[in-house]
Short mmCIF file of C-alpha atoms and ligand atoms in Angstrom, two decimals:
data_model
loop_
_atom_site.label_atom_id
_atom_site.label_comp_id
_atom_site.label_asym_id
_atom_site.label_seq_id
_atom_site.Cartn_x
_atom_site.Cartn_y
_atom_site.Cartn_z
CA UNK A 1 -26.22 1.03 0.51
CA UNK A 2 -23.89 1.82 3.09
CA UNK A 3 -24.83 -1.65 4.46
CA UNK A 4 -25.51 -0.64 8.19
CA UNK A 5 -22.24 1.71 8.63
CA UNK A 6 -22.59 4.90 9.15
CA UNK A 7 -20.51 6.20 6.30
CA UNK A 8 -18.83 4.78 2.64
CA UNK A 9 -15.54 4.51 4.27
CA UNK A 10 -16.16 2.57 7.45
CA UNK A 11 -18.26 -0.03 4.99
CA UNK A 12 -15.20 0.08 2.83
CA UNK A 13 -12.47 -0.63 5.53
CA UNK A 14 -14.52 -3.68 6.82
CA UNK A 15 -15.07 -4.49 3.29
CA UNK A 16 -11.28 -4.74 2.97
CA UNK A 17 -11.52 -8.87 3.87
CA UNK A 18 -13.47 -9.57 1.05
CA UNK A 19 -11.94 -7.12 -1.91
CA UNK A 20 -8.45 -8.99 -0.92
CA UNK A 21 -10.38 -12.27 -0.90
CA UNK A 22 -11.85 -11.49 -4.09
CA UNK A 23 -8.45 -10.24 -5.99
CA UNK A 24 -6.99 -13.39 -5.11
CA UNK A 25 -10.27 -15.34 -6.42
CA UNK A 26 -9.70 -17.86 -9.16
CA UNK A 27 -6.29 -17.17 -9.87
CA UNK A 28 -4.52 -19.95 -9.74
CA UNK A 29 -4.86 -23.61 -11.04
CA UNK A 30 -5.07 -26.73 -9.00
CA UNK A 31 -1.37 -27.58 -9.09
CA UNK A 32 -1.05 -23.65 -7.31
CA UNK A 33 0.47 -22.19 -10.09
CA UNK A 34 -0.85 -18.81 -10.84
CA UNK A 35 -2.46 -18.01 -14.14
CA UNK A 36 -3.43 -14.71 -14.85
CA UNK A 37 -5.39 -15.01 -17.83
CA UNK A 38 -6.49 -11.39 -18.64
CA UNK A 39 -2.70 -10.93 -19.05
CA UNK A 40 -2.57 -10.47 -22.49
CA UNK A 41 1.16 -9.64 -22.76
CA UNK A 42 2.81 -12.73 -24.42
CA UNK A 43 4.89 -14.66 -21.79
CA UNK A 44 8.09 -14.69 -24.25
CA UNK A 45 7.86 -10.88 -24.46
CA UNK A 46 7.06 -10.63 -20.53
CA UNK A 47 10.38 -12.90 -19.56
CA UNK A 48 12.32 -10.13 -21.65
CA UNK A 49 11.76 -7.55 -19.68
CA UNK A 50 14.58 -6.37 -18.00
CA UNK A 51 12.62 -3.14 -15.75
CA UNK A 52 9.66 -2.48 -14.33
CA UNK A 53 8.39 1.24 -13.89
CA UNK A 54 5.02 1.41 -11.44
CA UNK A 55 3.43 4.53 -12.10
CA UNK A 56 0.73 6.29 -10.17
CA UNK A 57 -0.29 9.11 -8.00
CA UNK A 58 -1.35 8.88 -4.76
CA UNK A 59 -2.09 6.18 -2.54
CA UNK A 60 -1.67 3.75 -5.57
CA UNK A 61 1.57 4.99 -6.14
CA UNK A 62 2.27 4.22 -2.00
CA UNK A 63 0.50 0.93 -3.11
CA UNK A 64 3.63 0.72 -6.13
CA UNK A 65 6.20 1.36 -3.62
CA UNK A 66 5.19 -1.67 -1.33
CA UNK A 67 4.68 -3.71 -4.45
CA UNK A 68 8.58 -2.86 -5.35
CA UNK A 69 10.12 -4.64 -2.55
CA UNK A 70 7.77 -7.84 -2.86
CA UNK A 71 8.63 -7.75 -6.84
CA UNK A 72 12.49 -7.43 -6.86
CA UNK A 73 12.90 -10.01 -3.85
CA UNK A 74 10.63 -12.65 -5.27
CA UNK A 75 11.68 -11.79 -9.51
CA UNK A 76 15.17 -10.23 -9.16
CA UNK A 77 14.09 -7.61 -11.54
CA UNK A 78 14.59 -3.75 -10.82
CA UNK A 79 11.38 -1.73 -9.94
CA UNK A 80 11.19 1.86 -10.37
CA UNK A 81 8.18 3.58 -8.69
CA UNK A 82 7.77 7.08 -9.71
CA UNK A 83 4.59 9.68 -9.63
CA UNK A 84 2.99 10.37 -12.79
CA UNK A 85 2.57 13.58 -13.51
CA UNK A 86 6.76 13.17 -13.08
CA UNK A 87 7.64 10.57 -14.76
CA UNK A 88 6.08 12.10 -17.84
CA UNK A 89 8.32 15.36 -17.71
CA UNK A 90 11.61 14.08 -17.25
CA UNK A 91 13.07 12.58 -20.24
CA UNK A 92 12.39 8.79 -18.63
CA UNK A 93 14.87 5.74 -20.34
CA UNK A 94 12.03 3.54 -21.42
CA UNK A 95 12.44 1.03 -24.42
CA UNK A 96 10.18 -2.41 -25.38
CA UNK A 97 12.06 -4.07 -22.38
CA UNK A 98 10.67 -1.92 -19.82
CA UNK A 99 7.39 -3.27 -18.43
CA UNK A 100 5.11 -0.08 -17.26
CA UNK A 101 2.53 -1.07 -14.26
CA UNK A 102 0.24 1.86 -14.28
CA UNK A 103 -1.92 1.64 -10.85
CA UNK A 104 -5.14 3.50 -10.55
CA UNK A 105 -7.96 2.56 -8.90
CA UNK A 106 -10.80 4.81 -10.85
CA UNK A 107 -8.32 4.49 -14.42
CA UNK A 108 -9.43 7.57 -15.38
CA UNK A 109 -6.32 9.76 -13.56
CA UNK A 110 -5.38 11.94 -16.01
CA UNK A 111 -1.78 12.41 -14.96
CA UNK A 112 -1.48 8.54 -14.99
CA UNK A 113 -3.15 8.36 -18.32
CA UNK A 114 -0.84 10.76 -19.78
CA UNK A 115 2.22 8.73 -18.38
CA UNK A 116 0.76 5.54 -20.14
CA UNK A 117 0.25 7.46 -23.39
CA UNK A 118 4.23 8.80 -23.41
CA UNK A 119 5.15 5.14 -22.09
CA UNK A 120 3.80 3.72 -24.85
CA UNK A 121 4.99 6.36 -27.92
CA UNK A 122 8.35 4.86 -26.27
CA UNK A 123 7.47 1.12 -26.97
CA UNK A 124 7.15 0.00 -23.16
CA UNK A 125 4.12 -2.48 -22.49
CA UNK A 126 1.96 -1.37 -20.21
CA UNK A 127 0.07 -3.61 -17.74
CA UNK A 128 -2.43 -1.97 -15.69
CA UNK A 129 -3.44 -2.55 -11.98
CA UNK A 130 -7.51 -0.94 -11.87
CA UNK A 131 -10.59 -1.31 -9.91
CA UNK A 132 -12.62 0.26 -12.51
CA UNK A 133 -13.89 -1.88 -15.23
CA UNK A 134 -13.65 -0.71 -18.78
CA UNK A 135 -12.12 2.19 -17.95
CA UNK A 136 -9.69 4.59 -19.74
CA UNK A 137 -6.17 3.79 -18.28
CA UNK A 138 -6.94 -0.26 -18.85
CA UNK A 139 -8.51 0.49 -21.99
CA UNK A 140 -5.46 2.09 -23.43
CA UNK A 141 -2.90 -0.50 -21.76
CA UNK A 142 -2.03 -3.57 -23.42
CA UNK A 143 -2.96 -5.51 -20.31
CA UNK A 144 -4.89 -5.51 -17.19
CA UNK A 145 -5.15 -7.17 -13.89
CA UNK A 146 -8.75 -5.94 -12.08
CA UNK A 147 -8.40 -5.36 -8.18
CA UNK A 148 -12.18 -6.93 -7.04
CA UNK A 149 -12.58 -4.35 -4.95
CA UNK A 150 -15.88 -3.27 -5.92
CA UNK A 151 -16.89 0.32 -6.31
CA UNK A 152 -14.87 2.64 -3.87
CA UNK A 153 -17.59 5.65 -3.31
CA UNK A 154 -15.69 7.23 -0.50
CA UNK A 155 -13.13 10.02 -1.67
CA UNK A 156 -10.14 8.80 0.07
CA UNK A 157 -9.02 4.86 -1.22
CA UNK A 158 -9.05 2.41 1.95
CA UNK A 159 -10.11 -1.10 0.52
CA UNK A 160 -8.64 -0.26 -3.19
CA UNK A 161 -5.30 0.03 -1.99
CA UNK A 162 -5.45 -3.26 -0.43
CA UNK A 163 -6.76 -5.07 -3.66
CA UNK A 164 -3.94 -2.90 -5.61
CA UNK A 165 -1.22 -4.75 -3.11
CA UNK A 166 -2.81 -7.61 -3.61
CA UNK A 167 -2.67 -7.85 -7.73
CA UNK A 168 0.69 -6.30 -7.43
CA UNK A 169 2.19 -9.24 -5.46
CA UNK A 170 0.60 -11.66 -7.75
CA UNK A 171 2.01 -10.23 -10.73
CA UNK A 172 4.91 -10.84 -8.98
CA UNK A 173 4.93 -13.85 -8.34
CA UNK A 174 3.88 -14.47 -11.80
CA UNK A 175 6.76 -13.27 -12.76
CA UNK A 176 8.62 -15.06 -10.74
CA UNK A 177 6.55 -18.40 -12.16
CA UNK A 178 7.76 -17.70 -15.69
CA UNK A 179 11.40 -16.93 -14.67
CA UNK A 180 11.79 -20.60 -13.35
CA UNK A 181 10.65 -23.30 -11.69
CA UNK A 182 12.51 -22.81 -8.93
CA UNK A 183 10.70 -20.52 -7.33
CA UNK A 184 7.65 -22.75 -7.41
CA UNK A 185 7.86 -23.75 -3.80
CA UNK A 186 8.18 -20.31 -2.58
CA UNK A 187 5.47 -19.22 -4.42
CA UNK A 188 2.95 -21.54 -3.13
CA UNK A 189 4.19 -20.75 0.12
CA UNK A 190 3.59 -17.11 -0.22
CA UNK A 191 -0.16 -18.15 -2.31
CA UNK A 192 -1.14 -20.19 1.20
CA UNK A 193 -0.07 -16.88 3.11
CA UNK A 194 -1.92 -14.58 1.00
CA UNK A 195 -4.80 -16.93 1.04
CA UNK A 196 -4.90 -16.44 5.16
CA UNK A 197 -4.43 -12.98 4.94
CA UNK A 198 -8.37 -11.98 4.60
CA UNK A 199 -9.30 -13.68 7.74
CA UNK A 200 -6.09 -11.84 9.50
CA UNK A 201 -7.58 -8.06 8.27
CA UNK A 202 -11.22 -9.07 9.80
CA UNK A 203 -9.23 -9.57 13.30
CA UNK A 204 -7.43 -6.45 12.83
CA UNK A 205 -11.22 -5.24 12.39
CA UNK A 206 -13.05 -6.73 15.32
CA UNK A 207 -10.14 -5.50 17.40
CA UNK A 208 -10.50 -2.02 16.68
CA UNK A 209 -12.58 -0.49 19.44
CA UNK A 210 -9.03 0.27 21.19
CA UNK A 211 -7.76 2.13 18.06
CA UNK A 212 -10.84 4.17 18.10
CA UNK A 213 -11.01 5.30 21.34
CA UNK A 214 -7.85 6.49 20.85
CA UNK A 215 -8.71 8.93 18.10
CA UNK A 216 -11.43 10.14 19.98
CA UNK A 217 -8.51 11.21 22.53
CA UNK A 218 -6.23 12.68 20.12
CA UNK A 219 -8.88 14.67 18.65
CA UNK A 220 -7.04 18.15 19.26
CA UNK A 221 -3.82 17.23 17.94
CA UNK A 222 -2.03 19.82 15.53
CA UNK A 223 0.39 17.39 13.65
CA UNK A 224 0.67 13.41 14.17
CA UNK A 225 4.20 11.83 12.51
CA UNK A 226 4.01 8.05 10.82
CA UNK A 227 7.64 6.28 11.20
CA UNK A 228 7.99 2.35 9.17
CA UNK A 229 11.06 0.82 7.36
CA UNK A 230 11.11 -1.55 4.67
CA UNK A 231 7.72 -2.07 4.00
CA UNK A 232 6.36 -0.35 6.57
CA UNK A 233 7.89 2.77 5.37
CA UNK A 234 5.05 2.81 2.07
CA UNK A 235 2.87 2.09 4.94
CA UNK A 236 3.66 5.12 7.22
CA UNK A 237 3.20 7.12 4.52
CA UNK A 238 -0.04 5.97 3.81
CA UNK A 239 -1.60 6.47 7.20
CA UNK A 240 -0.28 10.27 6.88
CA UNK A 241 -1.75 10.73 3.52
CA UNK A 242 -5.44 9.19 5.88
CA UNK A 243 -4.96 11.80 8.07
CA UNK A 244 -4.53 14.75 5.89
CA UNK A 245 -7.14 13.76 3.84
CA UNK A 246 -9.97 13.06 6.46
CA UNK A 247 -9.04 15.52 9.54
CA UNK A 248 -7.01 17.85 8.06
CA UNK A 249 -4.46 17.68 10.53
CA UNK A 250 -0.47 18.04 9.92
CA UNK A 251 0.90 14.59 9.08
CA UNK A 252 3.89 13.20 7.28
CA UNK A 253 5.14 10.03 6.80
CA UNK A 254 8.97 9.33 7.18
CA UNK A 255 11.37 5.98 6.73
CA UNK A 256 12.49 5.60 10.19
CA UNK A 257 16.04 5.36 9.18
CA UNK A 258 15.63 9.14 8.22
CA UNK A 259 15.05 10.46 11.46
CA UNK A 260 18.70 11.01 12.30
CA UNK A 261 19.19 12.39 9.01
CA UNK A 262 16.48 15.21 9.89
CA UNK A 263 13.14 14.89 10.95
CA UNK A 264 14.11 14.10 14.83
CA UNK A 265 14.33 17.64 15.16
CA UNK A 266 10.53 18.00 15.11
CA UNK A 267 10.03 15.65 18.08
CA UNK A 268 9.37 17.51 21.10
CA UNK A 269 7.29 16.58 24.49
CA UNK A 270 3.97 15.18 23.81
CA UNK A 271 4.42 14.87 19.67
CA UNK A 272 2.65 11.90 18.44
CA UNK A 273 3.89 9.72 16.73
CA UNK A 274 3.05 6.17 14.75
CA UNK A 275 5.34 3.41 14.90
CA UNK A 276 5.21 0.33 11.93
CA UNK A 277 7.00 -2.05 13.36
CA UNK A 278 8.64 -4.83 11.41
CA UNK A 279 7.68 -8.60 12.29
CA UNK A 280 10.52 -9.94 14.79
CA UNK A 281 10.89 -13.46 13.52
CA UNK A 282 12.37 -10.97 9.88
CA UNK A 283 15.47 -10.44 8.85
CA UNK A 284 18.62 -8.25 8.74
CA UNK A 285 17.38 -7.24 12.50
CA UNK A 286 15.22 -4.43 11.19
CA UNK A 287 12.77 -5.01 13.82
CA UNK A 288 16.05 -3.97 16.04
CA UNK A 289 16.69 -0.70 14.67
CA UNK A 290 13.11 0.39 14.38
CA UNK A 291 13.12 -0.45 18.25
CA UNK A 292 15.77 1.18 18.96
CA UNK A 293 14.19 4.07 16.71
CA UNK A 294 11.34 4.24 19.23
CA UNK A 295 13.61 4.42 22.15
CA UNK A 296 15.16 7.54 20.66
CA UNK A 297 12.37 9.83 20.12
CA UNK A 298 10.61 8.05 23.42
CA UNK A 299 13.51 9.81 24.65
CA UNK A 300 12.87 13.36 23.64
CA UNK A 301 9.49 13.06 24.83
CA UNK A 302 7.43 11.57 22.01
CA UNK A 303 3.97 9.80 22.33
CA UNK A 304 4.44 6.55 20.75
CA UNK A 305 1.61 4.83 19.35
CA UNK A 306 3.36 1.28 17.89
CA UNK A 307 1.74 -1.05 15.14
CA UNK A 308 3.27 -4.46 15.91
CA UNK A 309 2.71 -8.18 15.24
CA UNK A 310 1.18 -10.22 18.11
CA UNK A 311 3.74 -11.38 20.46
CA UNK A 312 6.29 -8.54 20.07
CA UNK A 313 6.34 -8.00 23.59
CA UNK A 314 9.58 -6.16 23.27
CA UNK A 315 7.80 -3.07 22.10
CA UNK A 316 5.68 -2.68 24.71
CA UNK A 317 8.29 -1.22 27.40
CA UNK A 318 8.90 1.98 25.08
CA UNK A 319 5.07 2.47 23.83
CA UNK A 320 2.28 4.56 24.97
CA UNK A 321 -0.10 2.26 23.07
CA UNK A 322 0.41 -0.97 21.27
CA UNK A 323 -1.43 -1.96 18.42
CA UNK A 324 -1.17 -5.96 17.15
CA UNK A 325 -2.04 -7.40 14.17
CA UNK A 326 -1.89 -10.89 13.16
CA UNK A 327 1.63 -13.05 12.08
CA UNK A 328 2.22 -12.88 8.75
CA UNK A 329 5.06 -12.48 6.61
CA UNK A 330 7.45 -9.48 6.14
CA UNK A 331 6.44 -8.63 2.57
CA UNK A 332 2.80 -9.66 3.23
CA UNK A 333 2.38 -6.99 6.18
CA UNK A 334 0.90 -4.01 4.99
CA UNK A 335 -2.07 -5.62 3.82
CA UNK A 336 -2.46 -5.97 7.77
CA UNK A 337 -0.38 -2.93 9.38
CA UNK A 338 -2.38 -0.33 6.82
CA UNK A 339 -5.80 -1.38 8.68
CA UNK A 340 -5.24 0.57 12.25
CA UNK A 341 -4.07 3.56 10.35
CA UNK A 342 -7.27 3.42 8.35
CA UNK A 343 -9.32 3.36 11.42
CA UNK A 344 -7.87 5.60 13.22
CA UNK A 345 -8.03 8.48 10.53
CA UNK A 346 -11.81 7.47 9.72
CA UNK A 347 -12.17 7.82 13.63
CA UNK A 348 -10.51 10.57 14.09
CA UNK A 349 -12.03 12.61 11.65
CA UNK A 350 -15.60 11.50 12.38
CA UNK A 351 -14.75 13.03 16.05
CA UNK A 352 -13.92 16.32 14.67
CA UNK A 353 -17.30 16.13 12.91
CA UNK A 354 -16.00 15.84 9.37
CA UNK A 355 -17.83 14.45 6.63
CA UNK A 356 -15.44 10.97 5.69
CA UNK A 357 -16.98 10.58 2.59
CA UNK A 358 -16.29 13.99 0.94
CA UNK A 359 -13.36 15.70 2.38
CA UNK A 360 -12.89 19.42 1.62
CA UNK A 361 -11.04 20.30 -1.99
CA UNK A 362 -10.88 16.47 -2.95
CA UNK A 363 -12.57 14.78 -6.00
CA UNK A 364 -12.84 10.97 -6.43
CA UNK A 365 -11.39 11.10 -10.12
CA UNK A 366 -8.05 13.41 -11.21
CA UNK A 367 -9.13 13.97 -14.49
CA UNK A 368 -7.14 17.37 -15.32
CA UNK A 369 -3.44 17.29 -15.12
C1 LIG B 401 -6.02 8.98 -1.47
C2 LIG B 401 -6.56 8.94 -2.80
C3 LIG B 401 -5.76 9.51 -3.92
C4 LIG B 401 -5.74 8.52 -5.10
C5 LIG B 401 -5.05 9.15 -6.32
C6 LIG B 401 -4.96 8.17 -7.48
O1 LIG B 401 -6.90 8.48 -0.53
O2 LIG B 401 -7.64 8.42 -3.00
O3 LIG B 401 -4.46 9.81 -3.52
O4 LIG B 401 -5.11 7.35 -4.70
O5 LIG B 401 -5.74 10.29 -6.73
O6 LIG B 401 -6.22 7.78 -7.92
P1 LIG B 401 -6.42 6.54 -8.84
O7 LIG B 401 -5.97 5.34 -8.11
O8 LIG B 401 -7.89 6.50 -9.16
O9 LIG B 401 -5.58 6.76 -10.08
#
């Protein structure tokens, strides 16, 4: 069942082609325009909305924060992305024109439950973003969008989080659709992207030997630090979380703009650390500063392991090791830049002799608060 690999989680990161390929299955029309008929939430009532609140725990809330900067560039509407298990203890402004996107790939996390449950006593409509059919958190919600994942056996969530992206940026650009016409040639620009997209993670996939022999190397290391901006920065974050998880090692994830404000106190000769670099052809020169970024910790002695996008050969004067991944754009590239991180915790762990599957303390459903 683990279809030749030699664990749940490598079969579910090269599965990660096909549950992206699959989310995007059948949901638009001929014409391109999307039409996401297990909606349920009455367009009229959907163009109202005036906020959008993701909640979730976890790496579906890191999926949430990627989703925010897709959905207020493309819709113009604000996102809030917020844990939980805090949203529901804070007193949260909520009313019937707030639009609650609960994410959660099991939808049976308590804490996300419980925020759906308060959301609603406060007349928000909840939409929910799950991988788990039937389950409680769609259930309960007055509308669901199903990630085709398939079922995710390994503990930590590789190949959901891609499918959450995925449904998140559709329901953004769904959004978008109802809020004008307008946007309809963007939108089937961004469709024909996504639709490439599967094809660009199986490349990232059959290039991965480097990435592994790499954690094989980096076996021994006591704490490993994950740098991205914009996008990237959800990313970073996410291939920290990996690493924790799996090998137990020291890892946090930081926006590289931070660094000054902080965290470049930690680097010191020979600290690791992981690079997300932005796509040079952007904009607002952020592939610039998170360059220059590099350059500064390179500086203080940091081992700088850079995710870039093929052809970014300007990276590869201030990098121990260079990682590409396909063209594709801005908003787009975490469902591209997550895959190395992926790999390399999978790898990494598996050379410290750890069981992938079943990491220590961890369950695959959160269903206590
Ligand atoms: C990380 C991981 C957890 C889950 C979190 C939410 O690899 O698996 O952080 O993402 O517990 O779970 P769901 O999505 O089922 O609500």
């Amino acid at each position: 069942e683990k279809g030749g690999y030699p664990s749940f989680m490598e079969k579910e990161i090269n599965d990660q082609p096909q549950a992206v390929g699959d989310t995007l299955l059948g949901r638009s029309d001929i014409e391109g325009r999307l039409t996401l008929d297990e909606l349920r939430i009455d367009p009229e009532d959907l163009k109202s909305i005036n906020k959008i609140m993701v909640l979730a725990c976890g790496t579906s809330a890191y999926a949430g924060q990627v989703a925010k900067y897709a959905i207020e560039h493309w819709c113009r509407i604000p996102v809030e992305v917020e844990l939980s298990h805090e949203f529901r203890y804070r007193d949260p402004i909520v009313d019937e024109h707030t639009l609650i996107v609960a994410i959660s790939q099991s939808g049976e996390t308590m804490d996300t439950l419980m925020a759906v449950r308060y959301a609603k006593e406060q007349g928000a409509k909840v939409l929910a973003i799950c991988n788990t059919n039937g389950s409680t958190i769609p259930r309960e919600s007055d509308a669901v969008l199903y990630t085709h994942a398939g079922p995710e056996i390994a503990v930590a969530s590789t190949k959901a989080f891609l499918a959450q992206i995925t449904a998140a940026y559709l329901l953004g650009l769904y959004l978008a659709q109802l809020r004008g016409d307008k946007f309809q040639g963007e939108i089937k620009d961004m469709l024909a992207d996504l639709a490439k997209v599967p094809a660009k993670i199986q490349q990232v996939l059959d290039s991965s030997d480097q990435i592994k022999e790499l954690a094989e190397l980096m076996a021994d290391a006591k704490s490993v630090l994950f740098l991205g901006r914009h996008v990237g920065f959800p990313v970073a974050m996410e291939g920290a979380l990996k690493l924790k998880e799996l090998a137990y090692i020291h890892a946090e994830g930081f926006a590289a703009g931070e660094l000054k404000h902080g965290p470049i106190a930690l680097i010191e000769e020979g600290q690791p650390v992981f690079v997300v670099v932005p796509s040079p052809r952007g904009r607002d020169s952020l592939h610039a500063k998170v360059v220059s970024n590099i350059q500064e910790i390179r500086a203080r002695g940091a081992k700088t392991i850079v995710i870039a996008e093929e052809g970014d050969d300007a990276v590869k004067a201030y990098a121990e090791h260079v990682f590409y991944v396909p063209e594709t754009p801005t908003l787009l590239a975490p469902l591209l830049t997550t895959v190395p991180l992926q790999i390399f915790a999978c790898a990494l762990a598996t050379a410290k002799g750890f069981d992938v599957d079943q990491p220590r303390n961890l369950a695959k459903s959160v269903t206590v608060e």
